[in-house]
PDB file of C-alpha atoms in Angstrom:
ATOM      1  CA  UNK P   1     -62.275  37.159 102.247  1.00  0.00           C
ATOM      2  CA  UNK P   2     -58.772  36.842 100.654  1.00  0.00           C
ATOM      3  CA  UNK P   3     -56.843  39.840 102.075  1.00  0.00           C
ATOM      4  CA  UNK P   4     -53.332  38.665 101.388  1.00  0.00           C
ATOM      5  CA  UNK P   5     -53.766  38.193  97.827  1.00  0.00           C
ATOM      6  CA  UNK P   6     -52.790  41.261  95.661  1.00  0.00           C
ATOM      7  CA  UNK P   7     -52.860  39.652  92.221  1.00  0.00           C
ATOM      8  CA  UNK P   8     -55.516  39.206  90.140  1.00  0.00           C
ATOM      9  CA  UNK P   9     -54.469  36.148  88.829  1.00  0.00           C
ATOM     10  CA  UNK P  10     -53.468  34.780  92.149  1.00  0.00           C
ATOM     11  CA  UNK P  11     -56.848  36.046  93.576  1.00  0.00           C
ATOM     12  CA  UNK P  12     -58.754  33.848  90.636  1.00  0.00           C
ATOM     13  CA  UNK P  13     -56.746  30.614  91.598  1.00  0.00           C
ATOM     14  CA  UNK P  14     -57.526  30.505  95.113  1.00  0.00           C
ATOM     15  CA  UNK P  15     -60.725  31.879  94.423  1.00  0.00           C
ATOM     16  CA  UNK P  16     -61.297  28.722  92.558  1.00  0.00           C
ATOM     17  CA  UNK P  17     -59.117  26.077  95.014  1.00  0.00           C
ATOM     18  CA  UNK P  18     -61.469  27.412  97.930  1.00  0.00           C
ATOM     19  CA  UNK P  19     -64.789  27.209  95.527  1.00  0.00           C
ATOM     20  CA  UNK P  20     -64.280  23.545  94.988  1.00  0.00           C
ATOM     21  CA  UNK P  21     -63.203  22.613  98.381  1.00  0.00           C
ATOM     22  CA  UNK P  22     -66.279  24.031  99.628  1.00  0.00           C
ATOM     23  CA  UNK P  23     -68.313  22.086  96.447  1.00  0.00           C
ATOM     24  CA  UNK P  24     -67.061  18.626  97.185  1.00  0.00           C
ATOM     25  CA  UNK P  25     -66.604  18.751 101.104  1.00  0.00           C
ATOM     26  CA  UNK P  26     -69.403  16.724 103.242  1.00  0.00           C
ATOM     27  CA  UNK P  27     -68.525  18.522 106.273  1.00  0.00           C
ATOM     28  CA  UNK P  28     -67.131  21.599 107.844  1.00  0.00           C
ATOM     29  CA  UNK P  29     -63.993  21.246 109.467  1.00  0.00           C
ATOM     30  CA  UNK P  30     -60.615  21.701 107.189  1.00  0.00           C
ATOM     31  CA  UNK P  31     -57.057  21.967 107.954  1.00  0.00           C
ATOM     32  CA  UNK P  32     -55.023  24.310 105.941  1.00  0.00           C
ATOM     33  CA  UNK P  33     -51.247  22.281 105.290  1.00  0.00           C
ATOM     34  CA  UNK P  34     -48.781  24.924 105.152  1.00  0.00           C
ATOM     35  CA  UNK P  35     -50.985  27.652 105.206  1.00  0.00           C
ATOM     36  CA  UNK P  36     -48.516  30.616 105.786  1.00  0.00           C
ATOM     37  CA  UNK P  37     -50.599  33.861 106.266  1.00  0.00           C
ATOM     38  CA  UNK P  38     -53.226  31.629 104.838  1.00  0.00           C
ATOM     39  CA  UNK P  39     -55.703  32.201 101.998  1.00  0.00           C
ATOM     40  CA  UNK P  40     -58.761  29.947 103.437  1.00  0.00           C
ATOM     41  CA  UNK P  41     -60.920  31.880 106.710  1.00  0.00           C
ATOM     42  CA  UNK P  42     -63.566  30.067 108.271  1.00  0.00           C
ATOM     43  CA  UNK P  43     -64.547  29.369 112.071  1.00  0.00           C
ATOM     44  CA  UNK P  44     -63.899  25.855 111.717  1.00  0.00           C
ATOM     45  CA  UNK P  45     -60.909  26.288 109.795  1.00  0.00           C
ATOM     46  CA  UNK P  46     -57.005  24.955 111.334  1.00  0.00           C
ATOM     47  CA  UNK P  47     -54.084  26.254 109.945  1.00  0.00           C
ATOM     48  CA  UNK P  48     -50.560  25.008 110.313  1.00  0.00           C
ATOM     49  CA  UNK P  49     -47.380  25.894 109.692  1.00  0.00           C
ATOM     50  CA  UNK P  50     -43.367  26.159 110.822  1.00  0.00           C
ATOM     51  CA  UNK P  51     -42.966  30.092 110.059  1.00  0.00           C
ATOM     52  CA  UNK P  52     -44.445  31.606 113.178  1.00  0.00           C
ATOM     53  CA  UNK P  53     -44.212  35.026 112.359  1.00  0.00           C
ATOM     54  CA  UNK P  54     -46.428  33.981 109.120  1.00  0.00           C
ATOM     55  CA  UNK P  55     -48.771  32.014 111.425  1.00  0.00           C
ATOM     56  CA  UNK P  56     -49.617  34.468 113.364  1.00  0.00           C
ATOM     57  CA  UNK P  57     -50.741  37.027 110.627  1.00  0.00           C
ATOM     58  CA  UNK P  58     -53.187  33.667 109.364  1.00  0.00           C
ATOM     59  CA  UNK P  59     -56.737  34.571 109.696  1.00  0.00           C
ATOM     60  CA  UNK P  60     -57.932  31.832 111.173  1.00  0.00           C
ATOM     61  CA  UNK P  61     -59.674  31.000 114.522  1.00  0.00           C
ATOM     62  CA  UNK P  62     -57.187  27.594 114.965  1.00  0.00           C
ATOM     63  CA  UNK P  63     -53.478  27.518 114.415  1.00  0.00           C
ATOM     64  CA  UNK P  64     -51.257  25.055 114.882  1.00  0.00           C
ATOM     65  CA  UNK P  65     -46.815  25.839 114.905  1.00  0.00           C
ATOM     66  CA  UNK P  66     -46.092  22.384 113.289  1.00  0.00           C
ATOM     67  CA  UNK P  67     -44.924  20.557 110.333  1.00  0.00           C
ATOM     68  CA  UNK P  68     -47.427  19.204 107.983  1.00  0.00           C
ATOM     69  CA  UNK P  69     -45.060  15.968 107.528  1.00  0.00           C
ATOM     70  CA  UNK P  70     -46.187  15.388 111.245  1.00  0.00           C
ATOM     71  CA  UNK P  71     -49.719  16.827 111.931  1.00  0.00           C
ATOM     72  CA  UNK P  72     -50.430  16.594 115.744  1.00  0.00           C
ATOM     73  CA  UNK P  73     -54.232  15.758 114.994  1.00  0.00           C
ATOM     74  CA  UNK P  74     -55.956  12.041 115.503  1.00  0.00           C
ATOM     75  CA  UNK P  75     -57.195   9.904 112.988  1.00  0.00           C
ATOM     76  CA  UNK P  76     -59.804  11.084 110.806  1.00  0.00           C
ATOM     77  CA  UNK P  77     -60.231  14.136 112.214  1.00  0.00           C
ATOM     78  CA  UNK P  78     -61.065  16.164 108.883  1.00  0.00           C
ATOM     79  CA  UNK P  79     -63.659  16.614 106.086  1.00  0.00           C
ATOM     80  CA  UNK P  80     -61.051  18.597 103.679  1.00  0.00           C
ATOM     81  CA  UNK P  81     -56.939  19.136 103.689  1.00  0.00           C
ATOM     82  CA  UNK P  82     -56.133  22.130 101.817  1.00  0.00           C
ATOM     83  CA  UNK P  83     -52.501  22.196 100.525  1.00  0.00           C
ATOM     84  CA  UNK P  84     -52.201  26.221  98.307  1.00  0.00           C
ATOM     85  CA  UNK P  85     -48.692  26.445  96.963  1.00  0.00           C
ATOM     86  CA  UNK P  86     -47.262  24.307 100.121  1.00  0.00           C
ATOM     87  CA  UNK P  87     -46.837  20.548  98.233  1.00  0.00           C
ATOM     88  CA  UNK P  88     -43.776  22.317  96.581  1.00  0.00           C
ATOM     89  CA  UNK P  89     -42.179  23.216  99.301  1.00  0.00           C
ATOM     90  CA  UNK P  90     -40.892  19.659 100.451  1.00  0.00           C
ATOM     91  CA  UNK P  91     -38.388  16.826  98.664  1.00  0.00           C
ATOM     92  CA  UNK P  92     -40.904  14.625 100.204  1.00  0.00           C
ATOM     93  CA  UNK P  93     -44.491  15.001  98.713  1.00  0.00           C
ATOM     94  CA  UNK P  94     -45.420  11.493  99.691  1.00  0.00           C
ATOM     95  CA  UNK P  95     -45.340  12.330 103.805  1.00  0.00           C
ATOM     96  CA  UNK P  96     -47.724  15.384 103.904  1.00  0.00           C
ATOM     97  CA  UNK P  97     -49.975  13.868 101.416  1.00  0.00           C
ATOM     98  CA  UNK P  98     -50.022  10.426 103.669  1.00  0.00           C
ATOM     99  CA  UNK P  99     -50.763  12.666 106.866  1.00  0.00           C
ATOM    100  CA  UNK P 100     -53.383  14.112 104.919  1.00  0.00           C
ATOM    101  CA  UNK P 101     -54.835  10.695 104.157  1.00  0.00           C
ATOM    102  CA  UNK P 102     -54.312   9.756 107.481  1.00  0.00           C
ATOM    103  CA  UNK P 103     -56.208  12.776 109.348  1.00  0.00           C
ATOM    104  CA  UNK P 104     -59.346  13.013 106.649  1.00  0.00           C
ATOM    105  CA  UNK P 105     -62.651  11.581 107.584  1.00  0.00           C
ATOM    106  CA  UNK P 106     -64.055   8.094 104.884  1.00  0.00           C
ATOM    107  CA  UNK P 107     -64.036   9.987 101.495  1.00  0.00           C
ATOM    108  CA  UNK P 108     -62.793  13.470 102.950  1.00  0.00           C
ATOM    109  CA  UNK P 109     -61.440  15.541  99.844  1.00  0.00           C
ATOM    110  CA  UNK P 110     -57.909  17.478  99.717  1.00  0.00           C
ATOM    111  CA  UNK P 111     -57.746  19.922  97.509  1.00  0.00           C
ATOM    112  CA  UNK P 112     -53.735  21.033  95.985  1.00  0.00           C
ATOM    113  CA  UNK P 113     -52.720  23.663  93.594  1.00  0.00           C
ATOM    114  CA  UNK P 114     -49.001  24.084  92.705  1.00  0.00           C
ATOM    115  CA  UNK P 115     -47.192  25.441  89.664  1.00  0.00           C
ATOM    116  CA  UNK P 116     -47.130  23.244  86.551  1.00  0.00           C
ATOM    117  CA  UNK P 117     -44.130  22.506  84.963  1.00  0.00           C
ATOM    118  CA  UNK P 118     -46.095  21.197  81.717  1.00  0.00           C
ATOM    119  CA  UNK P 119     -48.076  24.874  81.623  1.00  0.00           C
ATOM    120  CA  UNK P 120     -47.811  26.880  78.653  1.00  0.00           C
ATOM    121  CA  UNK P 121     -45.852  30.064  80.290  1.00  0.00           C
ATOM    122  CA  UNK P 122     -43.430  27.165  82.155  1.00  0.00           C
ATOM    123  CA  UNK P 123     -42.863  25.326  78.451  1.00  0.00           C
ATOM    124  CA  UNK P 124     -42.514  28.721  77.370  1.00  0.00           C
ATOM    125  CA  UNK P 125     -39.834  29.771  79.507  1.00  0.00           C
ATOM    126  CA  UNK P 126     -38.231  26.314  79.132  1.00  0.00           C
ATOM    127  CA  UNK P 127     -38.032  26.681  75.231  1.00  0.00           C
ATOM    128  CA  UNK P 128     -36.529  30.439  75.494  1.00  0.00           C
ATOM    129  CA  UNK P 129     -34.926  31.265  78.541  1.00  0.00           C
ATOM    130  CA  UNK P 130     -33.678  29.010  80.991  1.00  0.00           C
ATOM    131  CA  UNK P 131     -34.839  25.633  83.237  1.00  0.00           C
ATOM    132  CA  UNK P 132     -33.546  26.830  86.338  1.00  0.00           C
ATOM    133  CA  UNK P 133     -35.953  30.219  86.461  1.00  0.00           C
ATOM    134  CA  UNK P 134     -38.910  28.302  85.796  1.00  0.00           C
ATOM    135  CA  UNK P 135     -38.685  26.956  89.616  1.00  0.00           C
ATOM    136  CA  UNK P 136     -38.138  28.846  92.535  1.00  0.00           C
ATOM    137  CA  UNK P 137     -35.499  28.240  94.920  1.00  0.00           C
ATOM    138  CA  UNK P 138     -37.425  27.511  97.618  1.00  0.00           C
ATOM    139  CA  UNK P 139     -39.175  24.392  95.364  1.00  0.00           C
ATOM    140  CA  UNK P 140     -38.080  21.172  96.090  1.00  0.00           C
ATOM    141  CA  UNK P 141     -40.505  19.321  94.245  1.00  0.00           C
ATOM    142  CA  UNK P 142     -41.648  20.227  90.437  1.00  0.00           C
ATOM    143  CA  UNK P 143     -44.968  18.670  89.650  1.00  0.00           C
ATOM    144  CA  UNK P 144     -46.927  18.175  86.223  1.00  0.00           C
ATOM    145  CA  UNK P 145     -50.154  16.865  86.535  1.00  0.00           C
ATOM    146  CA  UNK P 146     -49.133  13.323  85.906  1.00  0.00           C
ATOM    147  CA  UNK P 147     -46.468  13.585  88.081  1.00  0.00           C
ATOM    148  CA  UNK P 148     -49.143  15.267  91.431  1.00  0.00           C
ATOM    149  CA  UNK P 149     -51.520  12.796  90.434  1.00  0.00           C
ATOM    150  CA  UNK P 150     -49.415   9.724  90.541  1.00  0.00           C
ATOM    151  CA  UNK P 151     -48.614  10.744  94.268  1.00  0.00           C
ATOM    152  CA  UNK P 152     -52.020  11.221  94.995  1.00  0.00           C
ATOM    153  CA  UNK P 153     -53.080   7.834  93.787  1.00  0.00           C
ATOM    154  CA  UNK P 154     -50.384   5.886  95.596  1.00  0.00           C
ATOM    155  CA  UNK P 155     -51.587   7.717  98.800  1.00  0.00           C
ATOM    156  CA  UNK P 156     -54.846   6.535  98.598  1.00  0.00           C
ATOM    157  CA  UNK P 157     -56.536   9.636  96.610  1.00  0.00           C
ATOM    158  CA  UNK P 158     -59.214   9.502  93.681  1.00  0.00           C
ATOM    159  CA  UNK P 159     -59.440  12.646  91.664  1.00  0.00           C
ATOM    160  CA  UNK P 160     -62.597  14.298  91.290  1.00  0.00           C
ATOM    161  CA  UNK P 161     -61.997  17.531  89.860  1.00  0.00           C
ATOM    162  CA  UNK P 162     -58.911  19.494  87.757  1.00  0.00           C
ATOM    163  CA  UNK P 163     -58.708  23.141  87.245  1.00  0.00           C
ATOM    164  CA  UNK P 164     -56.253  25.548  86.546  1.00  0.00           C
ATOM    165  CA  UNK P 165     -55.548  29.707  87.161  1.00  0.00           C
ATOM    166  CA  UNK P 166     -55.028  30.838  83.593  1.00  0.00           C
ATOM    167  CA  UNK P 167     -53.099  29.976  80.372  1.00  0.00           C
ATOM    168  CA  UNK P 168     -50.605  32.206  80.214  1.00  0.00           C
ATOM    169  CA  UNK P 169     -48.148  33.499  77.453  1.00  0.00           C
ATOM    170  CA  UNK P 170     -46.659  36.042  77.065  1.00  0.00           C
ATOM    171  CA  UNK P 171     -48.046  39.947  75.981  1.00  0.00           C
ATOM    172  CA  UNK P 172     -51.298  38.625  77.161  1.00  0.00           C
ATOM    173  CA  UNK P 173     -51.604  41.475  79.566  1.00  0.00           C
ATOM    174  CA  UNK P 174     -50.082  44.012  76.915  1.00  0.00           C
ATOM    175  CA  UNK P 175     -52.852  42.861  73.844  1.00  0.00           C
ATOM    176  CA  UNK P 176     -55.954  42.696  76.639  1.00  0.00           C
ATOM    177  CA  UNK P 177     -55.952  38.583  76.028  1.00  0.00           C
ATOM    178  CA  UNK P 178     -56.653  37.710  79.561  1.00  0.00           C
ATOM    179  CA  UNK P 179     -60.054  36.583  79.539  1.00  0.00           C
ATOM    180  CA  UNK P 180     -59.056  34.012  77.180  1.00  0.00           C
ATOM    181  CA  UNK P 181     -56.361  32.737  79.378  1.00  0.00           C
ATOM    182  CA  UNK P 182     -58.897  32.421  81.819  1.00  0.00           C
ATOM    183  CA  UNK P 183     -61.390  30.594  79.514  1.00  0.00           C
ATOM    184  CA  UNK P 184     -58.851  28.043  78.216  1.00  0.00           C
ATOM    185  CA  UNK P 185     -57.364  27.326  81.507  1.00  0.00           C
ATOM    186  CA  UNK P 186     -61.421  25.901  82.229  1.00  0.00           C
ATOM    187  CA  UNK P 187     -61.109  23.307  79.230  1.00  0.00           C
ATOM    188  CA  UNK P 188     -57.509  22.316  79.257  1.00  0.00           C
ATOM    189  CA  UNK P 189     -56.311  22.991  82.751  1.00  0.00           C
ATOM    190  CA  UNK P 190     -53.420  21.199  81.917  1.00  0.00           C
ATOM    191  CA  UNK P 191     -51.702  23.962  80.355  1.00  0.00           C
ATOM    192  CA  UNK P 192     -52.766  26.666  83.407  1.00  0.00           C
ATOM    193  CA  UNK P 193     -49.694  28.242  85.074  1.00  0.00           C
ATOM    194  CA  UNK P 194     -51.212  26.167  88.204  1.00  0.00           C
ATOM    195  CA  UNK P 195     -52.818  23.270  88.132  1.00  0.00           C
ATOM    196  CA  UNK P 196     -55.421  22.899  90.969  1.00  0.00           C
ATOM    197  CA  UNK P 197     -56.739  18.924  91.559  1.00  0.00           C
ATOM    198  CA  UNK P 198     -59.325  18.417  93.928  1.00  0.00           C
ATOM    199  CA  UNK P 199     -59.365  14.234  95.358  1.00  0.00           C
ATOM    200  CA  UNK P 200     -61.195  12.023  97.568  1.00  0.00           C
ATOM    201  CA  UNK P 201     -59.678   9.813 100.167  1.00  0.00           C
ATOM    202  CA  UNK P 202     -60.364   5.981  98.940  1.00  0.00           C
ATOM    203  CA  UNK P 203     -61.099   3.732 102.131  1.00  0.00           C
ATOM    204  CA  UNK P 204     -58.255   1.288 101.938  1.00  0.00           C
ATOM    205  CA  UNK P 205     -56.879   3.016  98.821  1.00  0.00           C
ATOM    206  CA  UNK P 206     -53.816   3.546 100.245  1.00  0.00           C
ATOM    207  CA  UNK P 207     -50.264   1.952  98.627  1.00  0.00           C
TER     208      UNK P 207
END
């Protein structure tokens, strides 16, 4: 189901984004915002995305060669916006999230996982190494989970769910500690490598 994912950690995450969009959706049809090769399959599934030669290795029935700061869809269109590792990718978090508000159906969910600045591997590398390899070039926007949920508030979003990939630190791998990564990212998500928030659309929520 996930055939461009090659980590196991990375497999578990999106594993876990896609579980809980499928949980707290009330209907079938979801877009997938910046969806690259894409990580979500389904019949009724969109995808869209700039990077055509990504696009069209997306297995997905619908895709779309657009920017999710202007998605070419009407007005409550969608019962779930899936954003994997794409929120990051703009200086503008705000627009993408208000399209998403815009094209999701009364109390449609959008689920969003992107790294976390405030996880214990990113504090980790802060404290030791250096603040600039903690984000990726191509990361415009670092997000804690204050900071992701603020935006999703003011753009008409209720949370419903958090969850995270794993807490990681290092020699975990090395001294056979994953499992407990795993375990602790499920009761303080807040210090996962990626935090994953699942919200609902508010009617007339919106700043």
């Amino acid at each position: 189901c996930y055939p461009n994912i090659k980590d196991e950690v990375r497999l578990r995450e999106e594993k876990e984004l896609m579980t809980l969009i499928d949980k707290y959706k009330t209907g079938d049809l979801t877009v997938d915002f910046g969806c690259g090769t894409s990580y979500y399959t389904g019949s009724n599934a969109v995808g869209i995305d700039l990077d055509r030669e990504l696009l069209s290795k997306a297995d997905l029935e619908h895709k779309v060669l657009a920017s999710y700061t202007h998605a070419p869809f009407r007005e409550e269109m969608f019962d779930a916006v899936i954003m994997c590792h794409s929120l990051e990718h703009t200086n503008m978090p705000e627009k993408p999230l208000s399209e998403a508000y815009r094209i999701l159906k009364p109390k449609g969910i959008i689920g969003i996982s992107v790294p976390n600045m405030k996880g214990l591997h990113a504090l980790f590398r802060l404290v030791f190494q250096d603040i600039l390899k903690c984000i990726a070039p191509d990361h415009l926007t670092a997000f804690t989970p204050r900071r992701l949920k603020e935006y999703l508030h003011s753009s008409g979003f209720k949370i419903v769910k958090e969850a995270g990939d794993i807490v990681y630190f290092p020699l975990m791998k090395k001294f056979k500690m994953m499992k407990l990564g795993y375990f602790l990212a499920k009761i303080i998500p807040k210090l996962s490598n990626v935090y994953i928030v699942i919200a609902q659309k508010i009617r007339g929520g919106k700043k």
